[in-house]
Amino acid sequence: MLLNYSPTSPFVRKVTVLLHETGLADQVTLKSVDAWAETEALTADNPLSMVPTLVLEDGSTLFDSPVICDFLDHMHRGARMLPSSGEARWRVLRDQALADGILDCAVLVFVEINKRPEEKRWDWWLGLKRRAIWRALECLEQQAPDIGSRVDLGSISMAVALAYLDLRDAVGEWRGKCPRLAAWFGGFSDRPSMRATAPPV
Ligand SMILES: N[C@@H](CCC(=O)N[C@@H](CS)C(=O)NCC(=O)O)C(=O)O
């Protein structure tokens, strides 16, 4: 399999952390692409020109990251990263949705600051997206004691989202307001899967 990827994309990182956690990393070749460049190399696999995009052995493609993670989770024999049914499934999917929502906002903040000409920067929009991130962080802080040592698609998504906030400095210092979340994140970040997928600094 081939994964269209960018080393700084947090959505890609969600997939690569899952690959490491499930022992599947050596079954996927990484192909670096600039998603923003709309190259034929990527749009042929994904009309949206987005990473991650997975190309299977038969040439068919899968996107986006939740779909890819669900697919990969059916390819290993270890503990399920996304429980197949029951309350645990909805909890993991909700955690993933909240973390992905943080990422959507953080990517928009990044675009607003780094890609839009400064004189056209829209402060109202930046404020809206940053406040959404803060509310989501408050929510994660409340549930931090319940995350414990869980390693699943929900906890992976949360850790990747927090790491991306740090990478892009999307909302500034957040650990002071979310000490329990910060403690959990510190531990999770030490996992080999997180170390192996850390973006270049
Ligand atoms: N919902 C998608 C989001 C993926 C995404 O936003 N990828 C970004 C990179 S972090 C991208 O490819 N952006 C290119 C573009 O928007 O043109 C997923 O979960 O995979």
PDB file of C-alpha atoms and ligand atoms in Angstrom:
ATOM      1  CA  MET A   1       0.000   0.000   0.000  1.00  0.00           C
ATOM      2  CA  LEU A   2       1.052   3.569  -0.589  1.00  0.00           C
ATOM      3  CA  LEU A   3       0.210   6.520   1.625  1.00  0.00           C
ATOM      4  CA  ASN A   4       0.224   9.995   0.079  1.00  0.00           C
ATOM      5  CA  TYR A   5       1.552  11.991   2.977  1.00  0.00           C
ATOM      6  CA  SER A   6       3.072  15.181   4.268  1.00  0.00           C
ATOM      7  CA  PRO A   7       5.448  15.015   7.260  1.00  0.00           C
ATOM      8  CA  THR A   8       3.674  17.909   9.023  1.00  0.00           C
ATOM      9  CA  SER A   9       0.058  16.905   8.377  1.00  0.00           C
ATOM     10  CA  PRO A  10      -1.593  15.911  11.662  1.00  0.00           C
ATOM     11  CA  PHE A  11      -4.256  13.899   9.835  1.00  0.00           C
ATOM     12  CA  VAL A  12      -1.481  11.887   8.220  1.00  0.00           C
ATOM     13  CA  ARG A  13       0.147  11.476  11.615  1.00  0.00           C
ATOM     14  CA  LYS A  14      -3.039   9.980  13.018  1.00  0.00           C
ATOM     15  CA  VAL A  15      -2.749   7.286  10.356  1.00  0.00           C
ATOM     16  CA  THR A  16       0.984   6.705  10.840  1.00  0.00           C
ATOM     17  CA  VAL A  17       0.673   6.487  14.647  1.00  0.00           C
ATOM     18  CA  LEU A  18      -2.048   3.884  14.153  1.00  0.00           C
ATOM     19  CA  LEU A  19       0.202   2.003  11.712  1.00  0.00           C
ATOM     20  CA  HIS A  20       2.929   1.825  14.359  1.00  0.00           C
ATOM     21  CA  GLU A  21       0.546   0.886  17.166  1.00  0.00           C
ATOM     22  CA  THR A  22      -0.876  -1.989  15.113  1.00  0.00           C
ATOM     23  CA  GLY A  23       2.411  -3.294  13.708  1.00  0.00           C
ATOM     24  CA  LEU A  24       1.446  -2.432  10.139  1.00  0.00           C
ATOM     25  CA  ALA A  25       4.030   0.287   9.495  1.00  0.00           C
ATOM     26  CA  ASP A  26       6.178  -1.830   7.182  1.00  0.00           C
ATOM     27  CA  GLN A  27       3.197  -2.622   4.945  1.00  0.00           C
ATOM     28  CA  VAL A  28       2.800   0.977   3.821  1.00  0.00           C
ATOM     29  CA  THR A  29       5.165   3.028   1.671  1.00  0.00           C
ATOM     30  CA  LEU A  30       5.070   6.769   2.315  1.00  0.00           C
ATOM     31  CA  LYS A  31       4.958   9.083  -0.711  1.00  0.00           C
ATOM     32  CA  SER A  32       5.579  12.731   0.090  1.00  0.00           C
ATOM     33  CA  VAL A  33       3.280  15.157  -1.751  1.00  0.00           C
ATOM     34  CA  ASP A  34       2.454  18.847  -1.423  1.00  0.00           C
ATOM     35  CA  ALA A  35      -1.326  18.745  -1.041  1.00  0.00           C
ATOM     36  CA  TRP A  36      -1.621  22.509  -1.520  1.00  0.00           C
ATOM     37  CA  ALA A  37       0.048  22.297  -4.962  1.00  0.00           C
ATOM     38  CA  GLU A  38      -2.834  20.280  -6.534  1.00  0.00           C
ATOM     39  CA  THR A  39      -0.388  18.062  -8.361  1.00  0.00           C
ATOM     40  CA  GLU A  40      -1.680  15.415 -10.739  1.00  0.00           C
ATOM     41  CA  ALA A  41       0.256  12.912  -8.603  1.00  0.00           C
ATOM     42  CA  LEU A  42      -2.254  13.499  -5.793  1.00  0.00           C
ATOM     43  CA  THR A  43      -5.432  14.602  -7.574  1.00  0.00           C
ATOM     44  CA  ALA A  44      -5.359  11.367  -9.593  1.00  0.00           C
ATOM     45  CA  ASP A  45      -5.780   9.524  -6.280  1.00  0.00           C
ATOM     46  CA  ASN A  46      -7.975  12.049  -4.496  1.00  0.00           C
ATOM     47  CA  PRO A  47      -9.917  14.739  -6.371  1.00  0.00           C
ATOM     48  CA  LEU A  48      -9.887  16.842  -3.193  1.00  0.00           C
ATOM     49  CA  SER A  49      -6.054  17.008  -3.327  1.00  0.00           C
ATOM     50  CA  MET A  50      -5.750  16.179   0.342  1.00  0.00           C
ATOM     51  CA  VAL A  51      -3.524  14.054   2.495  1.00  0.00           C
ATOM     52  CA  PRO A  52      -3.736  11.425   3.815  1.00  0.00           C
ATOM     53  CA  THR A  53      -4.817   9.401   0.792  1.00  0.00           C
ATOM     54  CA  LEU A  54      -4.169   5.660   0.792  1.00  0.00           C
ATOM     55  CA  VAL A  55      -3.655   3.689  -2.431  1.00  0.00           C
ATOM     56  CA  LEU A  56      -4.371  -0.016  -2.088  1.00  0.00           C
ATOM     57  CA  GLU A  57      -2.621  -2.874  -3.912  1.00  0.00           C
ATOM     58  CA  ASP A  58      -5.368  -2.997  -6.561  1.00  0.00           C
ATOM     59  CA  GLY A  59      -5.003   0.728  -7.254  1.00  0.00           C
ATOM     60  CA  SER A  60      -8.196   1.761  -5.482  1.00  0.00           C
ATOM     61  CA  THR A  61      -7.978   4.668  -3.063  1.00  0.00           C
ATOM     62  CA  LEU A  62      -9.230   5.550   0.399  1.00  0.00           C
ATOM     63  CA  PHE A  63      -9.626   8.873   2.182  1.00  0.00           C
ATOM     64  CA  ASP A  64     -10.023  10.625   4.570  1.00  0.00           C
ATOM     65  CA  SER A  65      -8.162   9.808   7.795  1.00  0.00           C
ATOM     66  CA  PRO A  66     -11.120   8.271   9.711  1.00  0.00           C
ATOM     67  CA  VAL A  67     -11.884   5.997   6.757  1.00  0.00           C
ATOM     68  CA  ILE A  68      -8.228   5.012   6.325  1.00  0.00           C
ATOM     69  CA  CYS A  69      -7.837   4.300  10.050  1.00  0.00           C
ATOM     70  CA  ASP A  70     -10.987   2.174  10.090  1.00  0.00           C
ATOM     71  CA  PHE A  71      -9.743   0.214   7.056  1.00  0.00           C
ATOM     72  CA  LEU A  72      -6.278  -0.375   8.542  1.00  0.00           C
ATOM     73  CA  ASP A  73      -7.810  -1.467  11.829  1.00  0.00           C
ATOM     74  CA  HIS A  74      -9.292  -4.444   9.974  1.00  0.00           C
ATOM     75  CA  MET A  75      -5.845  -5.544   8.762  1.00  0.00           C
ATOM     76  CA  HIS A  76      -4.192  -6.571  12.022  1.00  0.00           C
ATOM     77  CA  ARG A  77      -4.874  -9.130  14.738  1.00  0.00           C
ATOM     78  CA  GLY A  78      -4.166  -6.983  17.783  1.00  0.00           C
ATOM     79  CA  ALA A  79      -6.538  -5.045  19.999  1.00  0.00           C
ATOM     80  CA  ARG A  80      -9.043  -2.985  18.008  1.00  0.00           C
ATOM     81  CA  MET A  81      -8.191   0.706  17.704  1.00  0.00           C
ATOM     82  CA  LEU A  82     -11.861   1.350  16.891  1.00  0.00           C
ATOM     83  CA  PRO A  83     -14.157  -0.998  18.834  1.00  0.00           C
ATOM     84  CA  SER A  84     -16.607  -2.701  16.498  1.00  0.00           C
ATOM     85  CA  SER A  85     -19.716  -2.029  18.581  1.00  0.00           C
ATOM     86  CA  GLY A  86     -21.149  -0.803  21.827  1.00  0.00           C
ATOM     87  CA  GLU A  87     -20.594   2.241  23.948  1.00  0.00           C
ATOM     88  CA  ALA A  88     -16.815   2.111  23.506  1.00  0.00           C
ATOM     89  CA  ARG A  89     -17.206   2.546  19.751  1.00  0.00           C
ATOM     90  CA  TRP A  90     -19.225   5.754  20.107  1.00  0.00           C
ATOM     91  CA  ARG A  91     -16.818   7.105  22.681  1.00  0.00           C
ATOM     92  CA  VAL A  92     -13.816   6.537  20.408  1.00  0.00           C
ATOM     93  CA  LEU A  93     -15.609   8.009  17.386  1.00  0.00           C
ATOM     94  CA  ARG A  94     -16.640  11.050  19.392  1.00  0.00           C
ATOM     95  CA  ASP A  95     -13.108  11.529  20.700  1.00  0.00           C
ATOM     96  CA  GLN A  96     -11.811  11.312  17.153  1.00  0.00           C
ATOM     97  CA  ALA A  97     -14.413  13.814  15.947  1.00  0.00           C
ATOM     98  CA  LEU A  98     -13.510  16.291  18.682  1.00  0.00           C
ATOM     99  CA  ALA A  99      -9.782  15.941  18.007  1.00  0.00           C
ATOM    100  CA  ASP A 100     -10.290  16.214  14.237  1.00  0.00           C
ATOM    101  CA  GLY A 101     -12.427  19.297  14.865  1.00  0.00           C
ATOM    102  CA  ILE A 102      -9.552  20.865  16.791  1.00  0.00           C
ATOM    103  CA  LEU A 103      -7.312  20.057  13.845  1.00  0.00           C
ATOM    104  CA  ASP A 104      -9.707  21.523  11.295  1.00  0.00           C
ATOM    105  CA  CYS A 105      -9.717  24.758  13.303  1.00  0.00           C
ATOM    106  CA  ALA A 106      -5.939  24.717  13.814  1.00  0.00           C
ATOM    107  CA  VAL A 107      -5.305  24.174  10.091  1.00  0.00           C
ATOM    108  CA  LEU A 108      -7.614  27.113   9.314  1.00  0.00           C
ATOM    109  CA  VAL A 109      -5.699  29.257  11.806  1.00  0.00           C
ATOM    110  CA  PHE A 110      -2.436  28.171  10.179  1.00  0.00           C
ATOM    111  CA  VAL A 111      -3.755  29.033   6.711  1.00  0.00           C
ATOM    112  CA  GLU A 112      -5.068  32.394   7.858  1.00  0.00           C
ATOM    113  CA  ILE A 113      -1.713  33.361   9.361  1.00  0.00           C
ATOM    114  CA  ASN A 114       0.734  31.718   6.984  1.00  0.00           C
ATOM    115  CA  LYS A 115      -0.938  31.543   3.598  1.00  0.00           C
ATOM    116  CA  ARG A 116      -3.245  34.547   3.448  1.00  0.00           C
ATOM    117  CA  PRO A 117      -1.573  37.911   2.788  1.00  0.00           C
ATOM    118  CA  GLU A 118      -1.269  39.713   6.135  1.00  0.00           C
ATOM    119  CA  GLU A 119      -3.316  42.742   5.029  1.00  0.00           C
ATOM    120  CA  LYS A 120      -6.207  40.401   4.258  1.00  0.00           C
ATOM    121  CA  ARG A 121      -6.070  38.549   7.569  1.00  0.00           C
ATOM    122  CA  TRP A 122      -9.536  38.097   9.056  1.00  0.00           C
ATOM    123  CA  ASP A 123      -9.326  38.555  12.823  1.00  0.00           C
ATOM    124  CA  TRP A 124     -12.963  37.664  13.432  1.00  0.00           C
ATOM    125  CA  TRP A 125     -12.396  34.297  11.743  1.00  0.00           C
ATOM    126  CA  LEU A 126      -9.175  33.681  13.667  1.00  0.00           C
ATOM    127  CA  GLY A 127     -10.947  34.457  16.930  1.00  0.00           C
ATOM    128  CA  LEU A 128     -13.870  32.183  16.101  1.00  0.00           C
ATOM    129  CA  LYS A 129     -11.618  29.216  15.323  1.00  0.00           C
ATOM    130  CA  ARG A 130      -9.339  29.796  18.313  1.00  0.00           C
ATOM    131  CA  ARG A 131     -12.303  30.003  20.706  1.00  0.00           C
ATOM    132  CA  ALA A 132     -13.588  26.702  19.306  1.00  0.00           C
ATOM    133  CA  ILE A 133     -10.195  25.132  20.008  1.00  0.00           C
ATOM    134  CA  TRP A 134     -10.210  26.476  23.577  1.00  0.00           C
ATOM    135  CA  ARG A 135     -13.688  25.104  24.240  1.00  0.00           C
ATOM    136  CA  ALA A 136     -12.613  21.722  22.890  1.00  0.00           C
ATOM    137  CA  LEU A 137      -9.501  21.813  25.096  1.00  0.00           C
ATOM    138  CA  GLU A 138     -11.685  22.534  28.134  1.00  0.00           C
ATOM    139  CA  CYS A 139     -13.806  19.554  27.197  1.00  0.00           C
ATOM    140  CA  LEU A 140     -10.723  17.322  26.886  1.00  0.00           C
ATOM    141  CA  GLU A 141      -9.401  18.615  30.203  1.00  0.00           C
ATOM    142  CA  GLN A 142     -12.641  17.463  31.856  1.00  0.00           C
ATOM    143  CA  GLN A 143     -12.375  14.002  30.386  1.00  0.00           C
ATOM    144  CA  ALA A 144      -8.594  13.659  30.830  1.00  0.00           C
ATOM    145  CA  PRO A 145      -8.876  11.490  33.982  1.00  0.00           C
ATOM    146  CA  ASP A 146     -11.007   8.999  32.026  1.00  0.00           C
ATOM    147  CA  ILE A 147      -8.547   8.592  29.165  1.00  0.00           C
ATOM    148  CA  GLY A 148      -6.075   6.794  31.425  1.00  0.00           C
ATOM    149  CA  SER A 149      -3.872   4.374  29.536  1.00  0.00           C
ATOM    150  CA  ARG A 150      -6.291   3.842  26.661  1.00  0.00           C
ATOM    151  CA  VAL A 151      -4.557   3.396  23.307  1.00  0.00           C
ATOM    152  CA  ASP A 152      -7.174   3.580  20.587  1.00  0.00           C
ATOM    153  CA  LEU A 153      -8.182   5.770  17.685  1.00  0.00           C
ATOM    154  CA  GLY A 154      -9.662   8.312  20.101  1.00  0.00           C
ATOM    155  CA  SER A 155      -6.575   8.758  22.261  1.00  0.00           C
ATOM    156  CA  ILE A 156      -4.306   8.722  19.195  1.00  0.00           C
ATOM    157  CA  SER A 157      -6.416  11.485  17.619  1.00  0.00           C
ATOM    158  CA  MET A 158      -6.294  13.586  20.786  1.00  0.00           C
ATOM    159  CA  ALA A 159      -2.527  13.248  21.152  1.00  0.00           C
ATOM    160  CA  VAL A 160      -1.942  14.135  17.511  1.00  0.00           C
ATOM    161  CA  ALA A 161      -4.213  17.178  17.802  1.00  0.00           C
ATOM    162  CA  LEU A 162      -2.377  18.477  20.887  1.00  0.00           C
ATOM    163  CA  ALA A 163       0.986  17.928  19.196  1.00  0.00           C
ATOM    164  CA  TYR A 164      -0.205  19.945  16.196  1.00  0.00           C
ATOM    165  CA  LEU A 165      -1.325  22.829  18.423  1.00  0.00           C
ATOM    166  CA  ASP A 166       2.247  22.910  19.715  1.00  0.00           C
ATOM    167  CA  LEU A 167       3.799  22.574  16.258  1.00  0.00           C
ATOM    168  CA  ARG A 168       1.850  25.529  14.836  1.00  0.00           C
ATOM    169  CA  ASP A 169       1.463  27.437  18.096  1.00  0.00           C
ATOM    170  CA  ALA A 170      -2.200  27.714  17.097  1.00  0.00           C
ATOM    171  CA  VAL A 171      -3.518  29.018  20.434  1.00  0.00           C
ATOM    172  CA  GLY A 172      -0.348  29.677  22.416  1.00  0.00           C
ATOM    173  CA  GLU A 173       0.385  28.080  25.761  1.00  0.00           C
ATOM    174  CA  TRP A 174      -2.419  25.675  26.720  1.00  0.00           C
ATOM    175  CA  ARG A 175      -0.850  23.469  29.410  1.00  0.00           C
ATOM    176  CA  GLY A 176      -1.423  25.936  32.252  1.00  0.00           C
ATOM    177  CA  LYS A 177      -5.187  25.864  31.683  1.00  0.00           C
ATOM    178  CA  CYS A 178      -5.308  22.114  31.043  1.00  0.00           C
ATOM    179  CA  PRO A 179      -2.899  20.533  33.531  1.00  0.00           C
ATOM    180  CA  ARG A 180      -4.481  17.072  33.587  1.00  0.00           C
ATOM    181  CA  LEU A 181      -4.602  16.929  29.821  1.00  0.00           C
ATOM    182  CA  ALA A 182      -0.991  18.092  29.666  1.00  0.00           C
ATOM    183  CA  ALA A 183       0.092  15.337  32.056  1.00  0.00           C
ATOM    184  CA  TRP A 184      -1.702  12.697  30.012  1.00  0.00           C
ATOM    185  CA  PHE A 185      -0.276  14.080  26.766  1.00  0.00           C
ATOM    186  CA  GLY A 186       3.246  14.054  28.203  1.00  0.00           C
ATOM    187  CA  GLY A 187       2.966  10.341  28.868  1.00  0.00           C
ATOM    188  CA  PHE A 188       1.353   9.498  25.539  1.00  0.00           C
ATOM    189  CA  SER A 189       3.967  11.491  23.634  1.00  0.00           C
ATOM    190  CA  ASP A 190       6.624   9.130  24.949  1.00  0.00           C
ATOM    191  CA  ARG A 191       5.133   6.184  23.121  1.00  0.00           C
ATOM    192  CA  PRO A 192       7.383   4.802  20.359  1.00  0.00           C
ATOM    193  CA  SER A 193       4.576   5.409  17.833  1.00  0.00           C
ATOM    194  CA  MET A 194       4.535   9.121  18.665  1.00  0.00           C
ATOM    195  CA  ARG A 195       8.323   9.395  18.659  1.00  0.00           C
ATOM    196  CA  ALA A 196       8.590   7.610  15.307  1.00  0.00           C
ATOM    197  CA  THR A 197       6.102   9.986  13.664  1.00  0.00           C
ATOM    198  CA  ALA A 198       7.214  13.318  15.125  1.00  0.00           C
ATOM    199  CA  PRO A 199       7.238  16.030  12.429  1.00  0.00           C
ATOM    200  CA  PRO A 200      10.561  17.600  11.481  1.00  0.00           C
ATOM    201  CA  VAL A 201      11.354  20.709  13.536  1.00  0.00           C
TER     202      VAL A 201
HETATM  203  N1  LIG B   1     -10.830  15.402   6.955  1.00  0.00           N
HETATM  204  C1  LIG B   1      -9.553  15.187   6.369  1.00  0.00           C
HETATM  205  C2  LIG B   1      -8.687  16.427   6.517  1.00  0.00           C
HETATM  206  C3  LIG B   1      -7.362  16.288   5.788  1.00  0.00           C
HETATM  207  C4  LIG B   1      -6.650  17.634   5.653  1.00  0.00           C
HETATM  208  O1  LIG B   1      -7.171  18.697   6.025  1.00  0.00           O
HETATM  209  N2  LIG B   1      -5.460  17.600   5.070  1.00  0.00           N
HETATM  210  C5  LIG B   1      -4.727  18.808   4.781  1.00  0.00           C
HETATM  211  C6  LIG B   1      -3.292  18.716   5.253  1.00  0.00           C
HETATM  212  S1  LIG B   1      -3.218  18.730   7.000  1.00  0.00           S
HETATM  213  C7  LIG B   1      -4.691  19.010   3.272  1.00  0.00           C
HETATM  214  O2  LIG B   1      -4.476  18.052   2.568  1.00  0.00           O
HETATM  215  N3  LIG B   1      -4.883  20.253   2.790  1.00  0.00           N
HETATM  216  C8  LIG B   1      -4.797  20.568   1.397  1.00  0.00           C
HETATM  217  C9  LIG B   1      -5.954  21.403   0.927  1.00  0.00           C
HETATM  218  O3  LIG B   1      -6.863  21.697   1.734  1.00  0.00           O
HETATM  219  O4  LIG B   1      -5.952  21.761  -0.247  1.00  0.00           O
HETATM  220  C10 LIG B   1      -8.885  13.957   7.009  1.00  0.00           C
HETATM  221  O5  LIG B   1      -9.273  13.608   8.136  1.00  0.00           O
HETATM  222  O6  LIG B   1      -8.048  13.297   6.365  1.00  0.00           O
END
